[in-house]
XYZ file of C-alpha atoms in Angstrom:
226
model
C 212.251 -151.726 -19.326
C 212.368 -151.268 -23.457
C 211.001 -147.998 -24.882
C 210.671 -148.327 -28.598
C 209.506 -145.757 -31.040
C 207.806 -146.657 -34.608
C 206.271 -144.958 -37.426
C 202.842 -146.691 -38.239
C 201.941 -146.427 -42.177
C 198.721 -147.883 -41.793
C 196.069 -148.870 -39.449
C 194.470 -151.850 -38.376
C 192.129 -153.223 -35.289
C 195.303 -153.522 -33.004
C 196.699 -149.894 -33.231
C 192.995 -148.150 -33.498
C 192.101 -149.363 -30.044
C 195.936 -148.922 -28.647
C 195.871 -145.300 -29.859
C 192.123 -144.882 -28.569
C 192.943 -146.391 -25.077
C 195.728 -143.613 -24.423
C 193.961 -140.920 -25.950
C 190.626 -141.737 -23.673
C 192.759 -142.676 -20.838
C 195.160 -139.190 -21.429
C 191.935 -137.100 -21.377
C 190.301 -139.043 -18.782
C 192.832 -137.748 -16.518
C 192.751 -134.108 -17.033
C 194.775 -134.388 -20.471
C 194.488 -130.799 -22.466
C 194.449 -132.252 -26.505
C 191.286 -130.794 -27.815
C 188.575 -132.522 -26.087
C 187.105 -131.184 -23.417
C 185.322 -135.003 -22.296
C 187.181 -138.641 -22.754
C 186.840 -139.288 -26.748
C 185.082 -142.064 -28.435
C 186.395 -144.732 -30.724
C 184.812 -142.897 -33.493
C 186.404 -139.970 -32.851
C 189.719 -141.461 -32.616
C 189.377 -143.462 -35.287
C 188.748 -140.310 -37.347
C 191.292 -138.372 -36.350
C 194.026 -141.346 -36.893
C 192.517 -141.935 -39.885
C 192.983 -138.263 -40.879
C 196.878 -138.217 -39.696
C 197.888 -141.260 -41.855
C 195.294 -140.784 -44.879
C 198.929 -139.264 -46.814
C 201.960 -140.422 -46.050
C 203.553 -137.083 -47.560
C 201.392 -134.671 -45.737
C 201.590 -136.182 -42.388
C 203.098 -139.148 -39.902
C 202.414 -140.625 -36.485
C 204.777 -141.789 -34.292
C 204.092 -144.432 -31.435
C 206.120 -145.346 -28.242
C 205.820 -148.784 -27.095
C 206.861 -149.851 -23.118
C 208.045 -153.216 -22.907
C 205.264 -154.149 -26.000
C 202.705 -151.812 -24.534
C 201.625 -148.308 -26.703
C 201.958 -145.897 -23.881
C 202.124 -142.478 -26.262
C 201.808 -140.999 -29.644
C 202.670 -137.641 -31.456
C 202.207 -136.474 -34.756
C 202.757 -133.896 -37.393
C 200.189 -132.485 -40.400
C 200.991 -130.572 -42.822
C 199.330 -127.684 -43.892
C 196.307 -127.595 -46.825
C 197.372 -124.001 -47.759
C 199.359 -123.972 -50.666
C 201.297 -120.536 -49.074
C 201.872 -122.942 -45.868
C 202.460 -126.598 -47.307
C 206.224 -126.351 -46.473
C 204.601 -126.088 -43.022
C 203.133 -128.212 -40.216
C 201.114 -128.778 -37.253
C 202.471 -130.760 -34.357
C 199.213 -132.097 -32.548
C 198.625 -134.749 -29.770
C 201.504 -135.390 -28.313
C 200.789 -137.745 -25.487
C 201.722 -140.134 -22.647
C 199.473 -142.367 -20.903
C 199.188 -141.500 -17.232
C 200.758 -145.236 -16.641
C 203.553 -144.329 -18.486
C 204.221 -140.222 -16.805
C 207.856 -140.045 -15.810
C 209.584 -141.918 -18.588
C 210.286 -139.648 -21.051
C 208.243 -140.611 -23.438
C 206.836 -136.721 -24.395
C 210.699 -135.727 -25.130
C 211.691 -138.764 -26.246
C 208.389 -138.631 -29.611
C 208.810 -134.830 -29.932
C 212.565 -135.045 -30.870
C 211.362 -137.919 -33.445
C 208.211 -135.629 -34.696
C 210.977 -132.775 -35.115
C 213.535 -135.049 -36.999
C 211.227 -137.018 -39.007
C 209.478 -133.337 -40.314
C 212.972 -132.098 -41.155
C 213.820 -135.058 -43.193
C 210.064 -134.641 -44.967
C 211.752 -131.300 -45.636
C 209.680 -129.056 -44.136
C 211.010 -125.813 -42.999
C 209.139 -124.672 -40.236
C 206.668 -126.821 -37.172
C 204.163 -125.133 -35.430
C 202.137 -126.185 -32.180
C 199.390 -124.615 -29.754
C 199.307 -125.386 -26.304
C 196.706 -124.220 -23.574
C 198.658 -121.369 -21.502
C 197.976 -122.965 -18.172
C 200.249 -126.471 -19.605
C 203.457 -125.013 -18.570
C 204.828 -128.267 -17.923
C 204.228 -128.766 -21.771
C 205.436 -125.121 -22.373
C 208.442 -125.818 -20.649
C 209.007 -129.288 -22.762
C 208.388 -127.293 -26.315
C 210.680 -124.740 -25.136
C 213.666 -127.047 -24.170
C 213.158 -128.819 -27.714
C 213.916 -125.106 -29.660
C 210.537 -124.288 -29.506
C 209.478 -120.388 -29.209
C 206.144 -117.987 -28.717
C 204.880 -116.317 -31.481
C 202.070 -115.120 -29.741
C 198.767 -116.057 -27.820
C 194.899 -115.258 -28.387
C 194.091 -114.540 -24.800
C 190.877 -116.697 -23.209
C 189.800 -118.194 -26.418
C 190.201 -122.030 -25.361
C 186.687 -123.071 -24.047
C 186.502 -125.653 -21.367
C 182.817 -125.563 -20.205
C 182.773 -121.810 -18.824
C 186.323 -121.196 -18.114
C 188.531 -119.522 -20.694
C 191.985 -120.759 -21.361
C 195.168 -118.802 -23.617
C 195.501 -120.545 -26.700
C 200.095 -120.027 -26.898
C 201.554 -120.492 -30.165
C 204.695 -121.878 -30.529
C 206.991 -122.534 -33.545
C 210.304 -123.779 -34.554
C 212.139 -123.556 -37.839
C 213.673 -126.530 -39.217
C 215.952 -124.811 -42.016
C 215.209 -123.696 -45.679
C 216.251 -125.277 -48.794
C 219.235 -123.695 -50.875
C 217.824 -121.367 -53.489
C 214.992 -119.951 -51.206
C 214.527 -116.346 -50.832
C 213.512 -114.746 -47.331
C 212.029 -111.885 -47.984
C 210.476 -111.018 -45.101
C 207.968 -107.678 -43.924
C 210.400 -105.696 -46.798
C 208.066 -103.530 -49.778
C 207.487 -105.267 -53.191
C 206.936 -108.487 -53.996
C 203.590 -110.229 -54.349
C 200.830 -109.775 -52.322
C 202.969 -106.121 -51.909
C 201.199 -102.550 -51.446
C 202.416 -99.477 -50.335
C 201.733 -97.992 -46.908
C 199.214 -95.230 -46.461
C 198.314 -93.053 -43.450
C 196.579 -94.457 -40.463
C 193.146 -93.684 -40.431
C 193.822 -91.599 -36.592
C 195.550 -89.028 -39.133
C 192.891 -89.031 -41.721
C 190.339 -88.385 -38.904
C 192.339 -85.455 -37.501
C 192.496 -83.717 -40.628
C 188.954 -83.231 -40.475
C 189.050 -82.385 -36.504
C 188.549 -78.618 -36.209
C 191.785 -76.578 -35.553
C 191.887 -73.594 -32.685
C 192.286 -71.166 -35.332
C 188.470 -72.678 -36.680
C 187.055 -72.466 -33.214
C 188.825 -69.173 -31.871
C 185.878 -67.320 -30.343
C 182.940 -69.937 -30.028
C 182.310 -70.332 -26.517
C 178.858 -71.576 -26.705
C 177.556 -73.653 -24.096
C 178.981 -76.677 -24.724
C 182.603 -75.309 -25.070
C 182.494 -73.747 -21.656
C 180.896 -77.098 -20.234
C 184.117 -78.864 -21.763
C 186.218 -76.382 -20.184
C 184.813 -75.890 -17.061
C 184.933 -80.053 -16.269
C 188.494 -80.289 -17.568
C 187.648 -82.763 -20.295
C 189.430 -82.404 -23.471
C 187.150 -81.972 -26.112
């Protein structure tokens, strides 16, 4: 069995319907890459489209069994300016034919090294928190939690954790990490929480010493703090 990897520039008739055939086939059975239904050739076509429309901003790479394409993964930058030395890793897949082989760990390494080589400094992914087989993959490539919006991924009426993962890839000489630390752009200077503003204007004991209308002696007779 050969398993070789390549970096399509371009697309053409043959790759459009080898990349839609595992991407239906992937979500077809159960695959969580952000459809909820098997995609169409439109939508495929699109999205390939989208991931080699610049070859600076963002690459595919393919893995081919013995001729076949049996899996894909990619990376996109990002279209902030703050975040371009940023990107995305998205869709990174094997077709159920193909499960077994190696073929997830095999195109994230490649994603990873090709983005380092672009020179990007950091990749980020998101991954649906009940994937832990995927989790676990990410996190035996260097990959870490940042952090997780709890039931936010929608899959007809259940609710999924949408887990976001990172990994830095190194920072050119001459950059500056500056971190949470005051000054700087963007920089202003902390001010009290609004919980203390609002109990400066809560009234003290020394304000209240002697009221016991009926309210107060409500309050205190339940044992709830006013």
């Amino acid at each position: 069995m050969e398993i070789e990897l390549s970096w399509p520039v371009a697309t053409d008739e043959r790759l459009r319907a080898e990349v839609h055939e595992v991407l239906h086939a992937v979500v077809a059975a159960g695959g969580a890459i952000g459809w909820t239904s098997p995609p169409g050739r439109a939508q495929t076509d699109a999205w390939l489209d989208g991931v080699l429309a610049s070859p600076s901003d963002g690459a595919l790479v393919v893995a081919r069994v013995d001729g076949v394409l049996r899996g894909t993964a990619s990376w996109k930058r990002s279209d902030s300016e703050v975040f371009a030395h940023m990107a995305e890793v998205r869709r990174v897949t094997s077709h159920p034919a193909a499960r077994g082989l190696g073929l997830g760990a095999r195109l994230l390494g490649a994603v990873v090294e090709h983005a380092r080589a672009a020179g990007l400094e950091m990749l980020t992914l998101g991954v649906r928190g009940n994937n832990h087989g995927a989790i676990q993959l990410y996190e035996s490539l260097g990959f870490r939690e940042w952090g997780r919006l709890p039931n936010v991924i929608a899959v007809g009426d259940v609710r999924f954790d949408d887990v976001r993962m990172y990994l830095p890839l190194g920072h050119r000489p001459g950059v500056v990490l500056h971190g949470s630390a005051p000054g700087g752009p963007g920089s202003s200077p902390a001010r009290a929480s609004a919980g203390r503003r609002q109990a400066g204007r809560v009234a003290t004991p020394a304000r209240t010493a002697g009221r016991t209308g009926p309210l107060q002696q409500q309050l205190r007779g339940s044992g709830t703090r006013a």
